[in-house]
């Protein structure tokens, strides 16, 4: 199975390093990205396609790592133009349970297979191949995907049938959205009380309240620069997806309102922890 031909669609902040890991592992790889410049440095070792149907026709297992429902639907509209029987589609984007269900149905009706496999971990774990992959799909399809998952992540959690991967991902990102807003508010509060950011973040990271998420955002908070690793707009998308999927709690209302207002005031393209600039106002 390891000689199957692999296609990867979506070379953004996450998809690019993920596809690079598959390339480095020596799998026969083809890539596509809507904006062609992001595919440039795959030209030497992999095949770069400028049309989705061509990539589909020439590959067996196709990964997608795209922004949102809209992007995934647009790409699958192209995918479904081809004969896809026998192929395996693995969508690693964070999208809605409804679109996941629509896509898995559309793929299966054409005698192909589908796994929803969104990930926990940002651009550094994507580059290091240490993502946590939450998968929904059939065991035989996961077995087929495993050689590739092993190069992308440090753990694969098979959570059940199609849709369960997305369910796990919406749950973990709900928690993450609360951590980031809490971290930004805490740092601002400490600023107000005259505690320097480096000192405060050291305390947070060394204490029980520190975690991977607080550590990964520490450098940005100290530099006070928020180049996006995970854009605030993507977090807003995930909170709204969680709310639509039933996250109806006191915090969910506050979180969606805060991230929505930060987006409305122009902070959406910054990193998610750039929410601190919105909260500071
Ligand atoms: P990103 O950097 O914005 O990349 C998005 C990708 O989607 C790009 O390749 C973009 O192509 C493509 N795309 C968007 N709309 C499209 C369309 N209509 N047709 C074709 N391609 C389209 O986003 P990312 O940070 O890699 O995130 C990708 C997914 O992973 C999202 O669902 C996100 O929530 C999830 N995720 C992100 C992180 C993170 O830390 N960044 C962590 C875990 C999960 P162009 O280059 O042409 O725009």
PDB file of C-alpha atoms and ligand atoms in Angstrom:
ATOM      1  CA  UNK A   1       0.000   0.000   0.000  1.00  0.00           C
ATOM      2  CA  UNK A   2       2.907   2.386   0.612  1.00  0.00           C
ATOM      3  CA  UNK A   3       3.425   2.713  -3.137  1.00  0.00           C
ATOM      4  CA  UNK A   4       0.045   4.358  -3.578  1.00  0.00           C
ATOM      5  CA  UNK A   5       0.198   7.772  -5.195  1.00  0.00           C
ATOM      6  CA  UNK A   6      -0.589  10.643  -2.869  1.00  0.00           C
ATOM      7  CA  UNK A   7      -2.240  13.947  -3.759  1.00  0.00           C
ATOM      8  CA  UNK A   8      -2.340  16.945  -1.423  1.00  0.00           C
ATOM      9  CA  UNK A   9      -4.670  19.902  -2.004  1.00  0.00           C
ATOM     10  CA  UNK A  10      -4.246  23.089   0.072  1.00  0.00           C
ATOM     11  CA  UNK A  11      -0.737  24.307   0.816  1.00  0.00           C
ATOM     12  CA  UNK A  12      -1.543  26.979   3.387  1.00  0.00           C
ATOM     13  CA  UNK A  13       0.069  27.490   6.799  1.00  0.00           C
ATOM     14  CA  UNK A  14      -0.755  23.885   7.748  1.00  0.00           C
ATOM     15  CA  UNK A  15      -0.964  22.079   4.424  1.00  0.00           C
ATOM     16  CA  UNK A  16       2.433  23.218   3.182  1.00  0.00           C
ATOM     17  CA  UNK A  17       4.509  21.741   6.022  1.00  0.00           C
ATOM     18  CA  UNK A  18       2.293  18.637   6.127  1.00  0.00           C
ATOM     19  CA  UNK A  19       2.785  17.958   2.417  1.00  0.00           C
ATOM     20  CA  UNK A  20       6.516  18.597   2.860  1.00  0.00           C
ATOM     21  CA  UNK A  21       6.633  15.825   5.464  1.00  0.00           C
ATOM     22  CA  UNK A  22       5.020  13.410   3.015  1.00  0.00           C
ATOM     23  CA  UNK A  23       7.514  14.485   0.356  1.00  0.00           C
ATOM     24  CA  UNK A  24      10.467  14.087   2.761  1.00  0.00           C
ATOM     25  CA  UNK A  25       9.241  10.589   3.640  1.00  0.00           C
ATOM     26  CA  UNK A  26       9.678   9.665  -0.019  1.00  0.00           C
ATOM     27  CA  UNK A  27       6.045   9.027  -0.986  1.00  0.00           C
ATOM     28  CA  UNK A  28       5.176   9.719  -4.629  1.00  0.00           C
ATOM     29  CA  UNK A  29       3.471  13.089  -4.109  1.00  0.00           C
ATOM     30  CA  UNK A  30       1.372  15.449  -6.206  1.00  0.00           C
ATOM     31  CA  UNK A  31       0.183  18.826  -4.951  1.00  0.00           C
ATOM     32  CA  UNK A  32      -2.301  21.537  -5.899  1.00  0.00           C
ATOM     33  CA  UNK A  33      -2.858  24.980  -4.447  1.00  0.00           C
ATOM     34  CA  UNK A  34      -5.306  27.593  -5.705  1.00  0.00           C
ATOM     35  CA  UNK A  35      -2.592  30.287  -5.596  1.00  0.00           C
ATOM     36  CA  UNK A  36       0.140  28.599  -7.566  1.00  0.00           C
ATOM     37  CA  UNK A  37       3.116  30.325  -5.877  1.00  0.00           C
ATOM     38  CA  UNK A  38       2.646  28.236  -2.705  1.00  0.00           C
ATOM     39  CA  UNK A  39       3.375  25.101  -4.768  1.00  0.00           C
ATOM     40  CA  UNK A  40       6.655  26.471  -6.175  1.00  0.00           C
ATOM     41  CA  UNK A  41       9.034  24.625  -3.888  1.00  0.00           C
ATOM     42  CA  UNK A  42       7.396  21.264  -4.569  1.00  0.00           C
ATOM     43  CA  UNK A  43       8.428  21.377  -8.231  1.00  0.00           C
ATOM     44  CA  UNK A  44      11.806  19.755  -7.688  1.00  0.00           C
ATOM     45  CA  UNK A  45      10.705  16.517  -6.002  1.00  0.00           C
ATOM     46  CA  UNK A  46       6.938  16.260  -6.543  1.00  0.00           C
ATOM     47  CA  UNK A  47       4.370  16.806  -9.272  1.00  0.00           C
ATOM     48  CA  UNK A  48       2.551  20.134  -9.217  1.00  0.00           C
ATOM     49  CA  UNK A  49      -0.897  20.247 -10.816  1.00  0.00           C
ATOM     50  CA  UNK A  50      -2.750  23.395 -11.773  1.00  0.00           C
ATOM     51  CA  UNK A  51      -6.089  21.605 -12.248  1.00  0.00           C
ATOM     52  CA  UNK A  52      -7.777  19.556  -9.519  1.00  0.00           C
ATOM     53  CA  UNK A  53      -9.327  16.882 -11.813  1.00  0.00           C
ATOM     54  CA  UNK A  54      -5.881  16.089 -13.247  1.00  0.00           C
ATOM     55  CA  UNK A  55      -4.455  15.569  -9.774  1.00  0.00           C
ATOM     56  CA  UNK A  56      -7.407  13.319  -8.895  1.00  0.00           C
ATOM     57  CA  UNK A  57      -7.094  11.189 -12.017  1.00  0.00           C
ATOM     58  CA  UNK A  58      -3.406  10.523 -11.311  1.00  0.00           C
ATOM     59  CA  UNK A  59      -3.511   9.743  -7.585  1.00  0.00           C
ATOM     60  CA  UNK A  60      -4.967   7.139  -5.229  1.00  0.00           C
ATOM     61  CA  UNK A  61      -5.161   8.882  -1.848  1.00  0.00           C
ATOM     62  CA  UNK A  62      -6.048  12.562  -1.734  1.00  0.00           C
ATOM     63  CA  UNK A  63      -5.587  14.813   1.270  1.00  0.00           C
ATOM     64  CA  UNK A  64      -7.313  18.192   1.598  1.00  0.00           C
ATOM     65  CA  UNK A  65      -6.297  20.897   4.085  1.00  0.00           C
ATOM     66  CA  UNK A  66      -8.450  23.935   3.350  1.00  0.00           C
ATOM     67  CA  UNK A  67      -9.874  26.955   5.121  1.00  0.00           C
ATOM     68  CA  UNK A  68     -13.538  26.210   5.749  1.00  0.00           C
ATOM     69  CA  UNK A  69     -16.820  24.725   4.457  1.00  0.00           C
ATOM     70  CA  UNK A  70     -16.826  27.033   1.462  1.00  0.00           C
ATOM     71  CA  UNK A  71     -13.289  26.103   0.390  1.00  0.00           C
ATOM     72  CA  UNK A  72     -13.786  22.360   0.902  1.00  0.00           C
ATOM     73  CA  UNK A  73     -17.074  22.377  -1.020  1.00  0.00           C
ATOM     74  CA  UNK A  74     -15.469  24.295  -3.904  1.00  0.00           C
ATOM     75  CA  UNK A  75     -12.606  21.799  -4.113  1.00  0.00           C
ATOM     76  CA  UNK A  76     -14.841  18.731  -3.821  1.00  0.00           C
ATOM     77  CA  UNK A  77     -17.041  20.105  -6.616  1.00  0.00           C
ATOM     78  CA  UNK A  78     -13.964  19.738  -8.830  1.00  0.00           C
ATOM     79  CA  UNK A  79     -12.962  16.400  -7.296  1.00  0.00           C
ATOM     80  CA  UNK A  80     -16.347  14.848  -7.929  1.00  0.00           C
ATOM     81  CA  UNK A  81     -16.111  15.586 -11.659  1.00  0.00           C
ATOM     82  CA  UNK A  82     -13.727  12.621 -12.022  1.00  0.00           C
ATOM     83  CA  UNK A  83     -14.143   8.874 -11.751  1.00  0.00           C
ATOM     84  CA  UNK A  84     -13.037   8.385  -8.146  1.00  0.00           C
ATOM     85  CA  UNK A  85     -13.880   4.750  -7.516  1.00  0.00           C
ATOM     86  CA  UNK A  86     -11.380   2.988  -5.267  1.00  0.00           C
ATOM     87  CA  UNK A  87      -9.707   6.209  -4.161  1.00  0.00           C
ATOM     88  CA  UNK A  88      -9.428   7.368  -0.557  1.00  0.00           C
ATOM     89  CA  UNK A  89     -10.186  10.990   0.376  1.00  0.00           C
ATOM     90  CA  UNK A  90      -8.883  12.381   3.652  1.00  0.00           C
ATOM     91  CA  UNK A  91     -10.131  15.814   4.650  1.00  0.00           C
ATOM     92  CA  UNK A  92      -7.988  17.313   7.397  1.00  0.00           C
ATOM     93  CA  UNK A  93      -9.636  20.766   7.379  1.00  0.00           C
ATOM     94  CA  UNK A  94     -11.778  21.954  10.283  1.00  0.00           C
ATOM     95  CA  UNK A  95     -15.273  22.217   8.817  1.00  0.00           C
ATOM     96  CA  UNK A  96     -18.883  21.619   9.854  1.00  0.00           C
ATOM     97  CA  UNK A  97     -20.316  18.182  10.651  1.00  0.00           C
ATOM     98  CA  UNK A  98     -22.998  18.859   7.985  1.00  0.00           C
ATOM     99  CA  UNK A  99     -20.524  19.415   5.148  1.00  0.00           C
ATOM    100  CA  UNK A 100     -18.422  16.465   6.343  1.00  0.00           C
ATOM    101  CA  UNK A 101     -21.505  14.278   6.137  1.00  0.00           C
ATOM    102  CA  UNK A 102     -22.468  15.625   2.677  1.00  0.00           C
ATOM    103  CA  UNK A 103     -18.965  14.997   1.341  1.00  0.00           C
ATOM    104  CA  UNK A 104     -18.551  11.528   2.772  1.00  0.00           C
ATOM    105  CA  UNK A 105     -21.932  10.611   1.260  1.00  0.00           C
ATOM    106  CA  UNK A 106     -21.025  12.049  -2.147  1.00  0.00           C
ATOM    107  CA  UNK A 107     -17.677  10.236  -2.173  1.00  0.00           C
ATOM    108  CA  UNK A 108     -19.073   6.901  -1.049  1.00  0.00           C
ATOM    109  CA  UNK A 109     -21.864   6.936  -3.606  1.00  0.00           C
ATOM    110  CA  UNK A 110     -19.105   7.003  -6.227  1.00  0.00           C
ATOM    111  CA  UNK A 111     -17.500   3.894  -4.657  1.00  0.00           C
ATOM    112  CA  UNK A 112     -14.638   5.740  -3.007  1.00  0.00           C
ATOM    113  CA  UNK A 113     -13.737   6.111   0.674  1.00  0.00           C
ATOM    114  CA  UNK A 114     -13.631   9.097   3.015  1.00  0.00           C
ATOM    115  CA  UNK A 115     -12.002   9.902   6.337  1.00  0.00           C
ATOM    116  CA  UNK A 116     -12.488  13.155   8.228  1.00  0.00           C
ATOM    117  CA  UNK A 117      -9.159  13.685   9.956  1.00  0.00           C
ATOM    118  CA  UNK A 118      -8.796  17.192  11.393  1.00  0.00           C
ATOM    119  CA  UNK A 119      -5.802  17.904  13.573  1.00  0.00           C
ATOM    120  CA  UNK A 120      -4.820  19.408  16.904  1.00  0.00           C
ATOM    121  CA  UNK A 121      -1.546  21.292  16.807  1.00  0.00           C
ATOM    122  CA  UNK A 122      -0.480  24.348  14.868  1.00  0.00           C
ATOM    123  CA  UNK A 123       2.249  25.114  12.333  1.00  0.00           C
ATOM    124  CA  UNK A 124       5.192  23.903  14.454  1.00  0.00           C
ATOM    125  CA  UNK A 125       3.719  20.421  15.098  1.00  0.00           C
ATOM    126  CA  UNK A 126       2.693  20.395  11.409  1.00  0.00           C
ATOM    127  CA  UNK A 127       6.336  20.953  10.441  1.00  0.00           C
ATOM    128  CA  UNK A 128       7.658  18.511  13.031  1.00  0.00           C
ATOM    129  CA  UNK A 129       5.124  15.812  12.130  1.00  0.00           C
ATOM    130  CA  UNK A 130       3.735  15.768  15.666  1.00  0.00           C
ATOM    131  CA  UNK A 131       0.081  16.657  15.067  1.00  0.00           C
ATOM    132  CA  UNK A 132      -2.719  14.809  16.831  1.00  0.00           C
ATOM    133  CA  UNK A 133      -5.039  13.391  14.206  1.00  0.00           C
ATOM    134  CA  UNK A 134      -8.700  12.867  15.119  1.00  0.00           C
ATOM    135  CA  UNK A 135     -10.235  10.471  12.623  1.00  0.00           C
ATOM    136  CA  UNK A 136     -13.767   9.471  11.644  1.00  0.00           C
ATOM    137  CA  UNK A 137     -14.170   6.632   9.170  1.00  0.00           C
ATOM    138  CA  UNK A 138     -13.903   2.916   8.590  1.00  0.00           C
ATOM    139  CA  UNK A 139     -11.063   0.914  10.158  1.00  0.00           C
ATOM    140  CA  UNK A 140      -9.920  -0.474   6.803  1.00  0.00           C
ATOM    141  CA  UNK A 141      -9.597   3.064   5.427  1.00  0.00           C
ATOM    142  CA  UNK A 142      -7.639   4.190   8.480  1.00  0.00           C
ATOM    143  CA  UNK A 143      -5.295   1.260   8.001  1.00  0.00           C
ATOM    144  CA  UNK A 144      -4.750   2.379   4.419  1.00  0.00           C
ATOM    145  CA  UNK A 145      -4.050   5.942   5.621  1.00  0.00           C
ATOM    146  CA  UNK A 146      -1.776   4.952   8.494  1.00  0.00           C
ATOM    147  CA  UNK A 147       1.620   5.055   6.715  1.00  0.00           C
ATOM    148  CA  UNK A 148       0.930   8.701   5.854  1.00  0.00           C
ATOM    149  CA  UNK A 149      -0.654   9.656   9.173  1.00  0.00           C
ATOM    150  CA  UNK A 150       2.503   8.342  10.856  1.00  0.00           C
ATOM    151  CA  UNK A 151       4.540  10.978   9.011  1.00  0.00           C
ATOM    152  CA  UNK A 152       2.089  13.774   9.843  1.00  0.00           C
ATOM    153  CA  UNK A 153       1.289  13.160  13.471  1.00  0.00           C
ATOM    154  CA  UNK A 154       2.415  11.658  16.747  1.00  0.00           C
ATOM    155  CA  UNK A 155      -1.015  10.193  17.537  1.00  0.00           C
ATOM    156  CA  UNK A 156      -4.039   9.035  15.597  1.00  0.00           C
ATOM    157  CA  UNK A 157      -7.309   8.833  17.509  1.00  0.00           C
ATOM    158  CA  UNK A 158      -9.956   6.790  15.712  1.00  0.00           C
ATOM    159  CA  UNK A 159     -13.143   8.238  17.199  1.00  0.00           C
ATOM    160  CA  UNK A 160     -15.750   6.307  15.206  1.00  0.00           C
ATOM    161  CA  UNK A 161     -17.612   6.710  11.929  1.00  0.00           C
ATOM    162  CA  UNK A 162     -17.409   9.700   9.544  1.00  0.00           C
ATOM    163  CA  UNK A 163     -18.096  12.940  11.408  1.00  0.00           C
ATOM    164  CA  UNK A 164     -16.552  11.830  14.686  1.00  0.00           C
ATOM    165  CA  UNK A 165     -13.140  13.272  13.783  1.00  0.00           C
ATOM    166  CA  UNK A 166     -14.734  16.680  13.259  1.00  0.00           C
ATOM    167  CA  UNK A 167     -16.694  16.274  16.500  1.00  0.00           C
ATOM    168  CA  UNK A 168     -13.434  15.719  18.412  1.00  0.00           C
ATOM    169  CA  UNK A 169     -11.800  18.678  16.708  1.00  0.00           C
ATOM    170  CA  UNK A 170     -14.666  21.106  17.407  1.00  0.00           C
ATOM    171  CA  UNK A 171     -14.533  20.052  21.050  1.00  0.00           C
ATOM    172  CA  UNK A 172     -10.783  20.601  21.497  1.00  0.00           C
ATOM    173  CA  UNK A 173     -10.868  23.938  19.679  1.00  0.00           C
ATOM    174  CA  UNK A 174     -13.694  25.134  21.877  1.00  0.00           C
ATOM    175  CA  UNK A 175     -11.344  24.644  24.813  1.00  0.00           C
ATOM    176  CA  UNK A 176      -8.495  26.312  22.933  1.00  0.00           C
ATOM    177  CA  UNK A 177     -10.572  29.418  22.189  1.00  0.00           C
ATOM    178  CA  UNK A 178     -11.222  29.796  25.922  1.00  0.00           C
ATOM    179  CA  UNK A 179      -7.530  29.292  26.728  1.00  0.00           C
ATOM    180  CA  UNK A 180      -6.449  32.000  24.281  1.00  0.00           C
ATOM    181  CA  UNK A 181      -8.983  34.566  25.432  1.00  0.00           C
ATOM    182  CA  UNK A 182      -8.134  33.739  29.061  1.00  0.00           C
ATOM    183  CA  UNK A 183      -4.411  34.044  28.382  1.00  0.00           C
ATOM    184  CA  UNK A 184      -4.800  37.398  26.608  1.00  0.00           C
ATOM    185  CA  UNK A 185      -6.971  38.792  29.422  1.00  0.00           C
ATOM    186  CA  UNK A 186      -4.529  37.543  32.073  1.00  0.00           C
ATOM    187  CA  UNK A 187      -1.538  39.123  30.358  1.00  0.00           C
ATOM    188  CA  UNK A 188      -3.414  42.429  29.964  1.00  0.00           C
ATOM    189  CA  UNK A 189      -4.431  42.348  33.627  1.00  0.00           C
ATOM    190  CA  UNK A 190      -0.811  41.749  34.668  1.00  0.00           C
ATOM    191  CA  UNK A 191       0.304  44.582  32.316  1.00  0.00           C
ATOM    192  CA  UNK A 192      -2.140  46.849  34.148  1.00  0.00           C
ATOM    193  CA  UNK A 193      -0.709  45.836  37.514  1.00  0.00           C
ATOM    194  CA  UNK A 194       2.825  46.559  36.283  1.00  0.00           C
ATOM    195  CA  UNK A 195       4.038  42.978  35.892  1.00  0.00           C
ATOM    196  CA  UNK A 196       6.274  42.584  32.828  1.00  0.00           C
ATOM    197  CA  UNK A 197       5.092  40.179  30.132  1.00  0.00           C
ATOM    198  CA  UNK A 198       8.185  37.963  30.215  1.00  0.00           C
ATOM    199  CA  UNK A 199       7.911  37.525  33.985  1.00  0.00           C
ATOM    200  CA  UNK A 200       4.164  36.857  33.851  1.00  0.00           C
ATOM    201  CA  UNK A 201       4.456  34.346  31.021  1.00  0.00           C
ATOM    202  CA  UNK A 202       7.271  32.553  32.816  1.00  0.00           C
ATOM    203  CA  UNK A 203       5.032  32.229  35.859  1.00  0.00           C
ATOM    204  CA  UNK A 204       2.100  30.997  33.762  1.00  0.00           C
ATOM    205  CA  UNK A 205       4.216  28.478  31.873  1.00  0.00           C
ATOM    206  CA  UNK A 206       5.870  27.111  34.993  1.00  0.00           C
ATOM    207  CA  UNK A 207       2.600  26.876  36.906  1.00  0.00           C
ATOM    208  CA  UNK A 208      -0.349  24.503  36.669  1.00  0.00           C
ATOM    209  CA  UNK A 209      -2.074  26.982  34.322  1.00  0.00           C
ATOM    210  CA  UNK A 210       0.687  26.695  31.711  1.00  0.00           C
ATOM    211  CA  UNK A 211       0.249  24.322  28.792  1.00  0.00           C
ATOM    212  CA  UNK A 212       1.313  23.744  25.186  1.00  0.00           C
ATOM    213  CA  UNK A 213      -0.997  26.516  23.989  1.00  0.00           C
ATOM    214  CA  UNK A 214       0.302  29.134  26.434  1.00  0.00           C
ATOM    215  CA  UNK A 215       3.897  28.158  25.629  1.00  0.00           C
ATOM    216  CA  UNK A 216       3.422  28.352  21.882  1.00  0.00           C
ATOM    217  CA  UNK A 217       2.033  31.906  22.092  1.00  0.00           C
ATOM    218  CA  UNK A 218       4.587  33.233  24.592  1.00  0.00           C
ATOM    219  CA  UNK A 219       7.066  34.574  22.005  1.00  0.00           C
ATOM    220  CA  UNK A 220       4.335  36.461  20.136  1.00  0.00           C
ATOM    221  CA  UNK A 221       3.018  38.036  23.339  1.00  0.00           C
ATOM    222  CA  UNK A 222       6.499  39.148  24.430  1.00  0.00           C
ATOM    223  CA  UNK A 223       7.343  40.599  21.002  1.00  0.00           C
ATOM    224  CA  UNK A 224       3.792  41.977  20.772  1.00  0.00           C
ATOM    225  CA  UNK A 225       3.692  40.871  17.122  1.00  0.00           C
ATOM    226  CA  UNK A 226       0.992  38.619  15.752  1.00  0.00           C
ATOM    227  CA  UNK A 227       2.006  37.192  12.379  1.00  0.00           C
ATOM    228  CA  UNK A 228      -0.613  34.424  11.854  1.00  0.00           C
ATOM    229  CA  UNK A 229       0.250  30.797  12.608  1.00  0.00           C
ATOM    230  CA  UNK A 230      -3.460  30.199  13.301  1.00  0.00           C
ATOM    231  CA  UNK A 231      -5.519  33.175  12.165  1.00  0.00           C
ATOM    232  CA  UNK A 232      -8.099  34.673  14.537  1.00  0.00           C
ATOM    233  CA  UNK A 233     -10.712  34.291  11.783  1.00  0.00           C
ATOM    234  CA  UNK A 234     -10.124  30.516  11.791  1.00  0.00           C
ATOM    235  CA  UNK A 235     -10.781  30.418  15.529  1.00  0.00           C
ATOM    236  CA  UNK A 236     -13.948  32.466  15.057  1.00  0.00           C
ATOM    237  CA  UNK A 237     -15.019  29.924  12.416  1.00  0.00           C
ATOM    238  CA  UNK A 238     -14.408  27.074  14.878  1.00  0.00           C
ATOM    239  CA  UNK A 239     -16.368  28.677  17.738  1.00  0.00           C
ATOM    240  CA  UNK A 240     -19.304  29.305  15.427  1.00  0.00           C
ATOM    241  CA  UNK A 241     -19.084  25.693  14.194  1.00  0.00           C
ATOM    242  CA  UNK A 242     -19.063  24.507  17.820  1.00  0.00           C
ATOM    243  CA  UNK A 243     -22.076  26.660  18.667  1.00  0.00           C
ATOM    244  CA  UNK A 244     -23.964  25.342  15.650  1.00  0.00           C
ATOM    245  CA  UNK A 245     -23.065  21.816  16.751  1.00  0.00           C
ATOM    246  CA  UNK A 246     -24.552  22.405  20.223  1.00  0.00           C
ATOM    247  CA  UNK A 247     -21.936  24.134  22.396  1.00  0.00           C
ATOM    248  CA  UNK A 248     -24.485  26.212  24.302  1.00  0.00           C
ATOM    249  CA  UNK A 249     -22.781  27.380  27.490  1.00  0.00           C
ATOM    250  CA  UNK A 250     -22.109  30.668  29.304  1.00  0.00           C
ATOM    251  CA  UNK A 251     -18.557  30.752  27.894  1.00  0.00           C
ATOM    252  CA  UNK A 252     -19.566  29.930  24.316  1.00  0.00           C
ATOM    253  CA  UNK A 253     -21.639  33.116  24.123  1.00  0.00           C
ATOM    254  CA  UNK A 254     -18.821  35.296  25.476  1.00  0.00           C
ATOM    255  CA  UNK A 255     -16.234  33.665  23.240  1.00  0.00           C
ATOM    256  CA  UNK A 256     -18.229  33.967  20.025  1.00  0.00           C
ATOM    257  CA  UNK A 257     -19.093  37.608  20.786  1.00  0.00           C
ATOM    258  CA  UNK A 258     -15.473  38.513  21.582  1.00  0.00           C
ATOM    259  CA  UNK A 259     -13.889  36.797  18.570  1.00  0.00           C
ATOM    260  CA  UNK A 260     -16.670  38.130  16.313  1.00  0.00           C
ATOM    261  CA  UNK A 261     -16.095  41.721  17.521  1.00  0.00           C
ATOM    262  CA  UNK A 262     -12.323  41.302  17.106  1.00  0.00           C
ATOM    263  CA  UNK A 263     -12.971  40.188  13.525  1.00  0.00           C
ATOM    264  CA  UNK A 264     -15.370  43.111  12.928  1.00  0.00           C
ATOM    265  CA  UNK A 265     -12.719  45.544  14.155  1.00  0.00           C
ATOM    266  CA  UNK A 266     -10.116  44.245  11.721  1.00  0.00           C
ATOM    267  CA  UNK A 267      -8.067  41.735  13.772  1.00  0.00           C
ATOM    268  CA  UNK A 268      -9.188  38.608  11.884  1.00  0.00           C
ATOM    269  CA  UNK A 269      -6.049  38.128   9.799  1.00  0.00           C
ATOM    270  CA  UNK A 270      -3.720  38.343  12.825  1.00  0.00           C
ATOM    271  CA  UNK A 271      -2.797  35.292  14.835  1.00  0.00           C
ATOM    272  CA  UNK A 272      -5.540  34.169  17.229  1.00  0.00           C
ATOM    273  CA  UNK A 273      -3.593  35.457  20.255  1.00  0.00           C
ATOM    274  CA  UNK A 274      -3.668  38.903  18.576  1.00  0.00           C
ATOM    275  CA  UNK A 275      -7.083  39.022  20.273  1.00  0.00           C
ATOM    276  CA  UNK A 276      -5.075  40.819  22.941  1.00  0.00           C
ATOM    277  CA  UNK A 277      -4.965  43.930  20.703  1.00  0.00           C
ATOM    278  CA  UNK A 278      -8.748  43.907  20.451  1.00  0.00           C
ATOM    279  CA  UNK A 279      -9.164  43.370  24.216  1.00  0.00           C
ATOM    280  CA  UNK A 280      -6.699  46.170  24.978  1.00  0.00           C
ATOM    281  CA  UNK A 281      -8.850  48.758  23.238  1.00  0.00           C
TER     282      UNK A 281
HETATM  283  P1  LIG B   1      -4.550  28.910   5.466  1.00  0.00           P
HETATM  284  O1  LIG B   1      -3.112  29.151   5.693  1.00  0.00           O
HETATM  285  O2  LIG B   1      -5.458  30.080   5.340  1.00  0.00           O
HETATM  286  O3  LIG B   1      -4.695  27.984   4.150  1.00  0.00           O
HETATM  287  C1  LIG B   1      -5.944  27.728   3.612  1.00  0.00           C
HETATM  288  C2  LIG B   1      -5.801  26.918   2.340  1.00  0.00           C
HETATM  289  O4  LIG B   1      -7.107  26.764   1.763  1.00  0.00           O
HETATM  290  C3  LIG B   1      -4.932  27.592   1.258  1.00  0.00           C
HETATM  291  O5  LIG B   1      -4.244  26.583   0.560  1.00  0.00           O
HETATM  292  C4  LIG B   1      -5.987  28.258   0.383  1.00  0.00           C
HETATM  293  O6  LIG B   1      -5.545  28.501  -0.939  1.00  0.00           O
HETATM  294  C5  LIG B   1      -7.045  27.184   0.384  1.00  0.00           C
HETATM  295  N1  LIG B   1      -8.350  27.694  -0.053  1.00  0.00           N
HETATM  296  C6  LIG B   1      -9.150  28.580   0.587  1.00  0.00           C
HETATM  297  N2  LIG B   1     -10.282  28.796  -0.122  1.00  0.00           N
HETATM  298  C7  LIG B   1     -10.186  28.015  -1.235  1.00  0.00           C
HETATM  299  C8  LIG B   1     -11.047  27.779  -2.342  1.00  0.00           C
HETATM  300  N3  LIG B   1     -12.241  28.390  -2.447  1.00  0.00           N
HETATM  301  N4  LIG B   1     -10.619  26.923  -3.301  1.00  0.00           N
HETATM  302  C9  LIG B   1      -9.422  26.296  -3.209  1.00  0.00           C
HETATM  303  N5  LIG B   1      -8.565  26.475  -2.173  1.00  0.00           N
HETATM  304  C10 LIG B   1      -8.953  27.310  -1.185  1.00  0.00           C
HETATM  305  O7  LIG B   1      -5.180  28.011   6.617  1.00  0.00           O
HETATM  306  P2  LIG B   1      -4.441  26.956   7.584  1.00  0.00           P
HETATM  307  O8  LIG B   1      -3.993  27.688   8.795  1.00  0.00           O
HETATM  308  O9  LIG B   1      -3.511  26.131   6.792  1.00  0.00           O
HETATM  309  O10 LIG B   1      -5.707  26.074   8.040  1.00  0.00           O
HETATM  310  C11 LIG B   1      -6.274  25.074   7.182  1.00  0.00           C
HETATM  311  C12 LIG B   1      -7.339  24.321   7.994  1.00  0.00           C
HETATM  312  O11 LIG B   1      -6.701  23.701   9.128  1.00  0.00           O
HETATM  313  C13 LIG B   1      -8.440  25.230   8.548  1.00  0.00           C
HETATM  314  O12 LIG B   1      -9.651  24.539   8.505  1.00  0.00           O
HETATM  315  C14 LIG B   1      -7.990  25.453  10.004  1.00  0.00           C
HETATM  316  O13 LIG B   1      -9.076  25.738  10.854  1.00  0.00           O
HETATM  317  C15 LIG B   1      -7.332  24.128  10.330  1.00  0.00           C
HETATM  318  N6  LIG B   1      -6.279  24.174  11.358  1.00  0.00           N
HETATM  319  C16 LIG B   1      -5.361  25.180  11.390  1.00  0.00           C
HETATM  320  C17 LIG B   1      -4.379  25.203  12.358  1.00  0.00           C
HETATM  321  C18 LIG B   1      -3.352  26.299  12.430  1.00  0.00           C
HETATM  322  O14 LIG B   1      -2.693  26.410  13.458  1.00  0.00           O
HETATM  323  N7  LIG B   1      -3.178  27.113  11.412  1.00  0.00           N
HETATM  324  C19 LIG B   1      -4.305  24.164  13.300  1.00  0.00           C
HETATM  325  C20 LIG B   1      -5.227  23.106  13.235  1.00  0.00           C
HETATM  326  C21 LIG B   1      -6.225  23.129  12.249  1.00  0.00           C
HETATM  327  P3  LIG B   1      -4.826  29.913  -1.304  1.00  0.00           P
HETATM  328  O15 LIG B   1      -3.393  29.751  -0.906  1.00  0.00           O
HETATM  329  O16 LIG B   1      -5.037  30.038  -2.755  1.00  0.00           O
HETATM  330  O17 LIG B   1      -5.531  30.980  -0.507  1.00  0.00           O
END
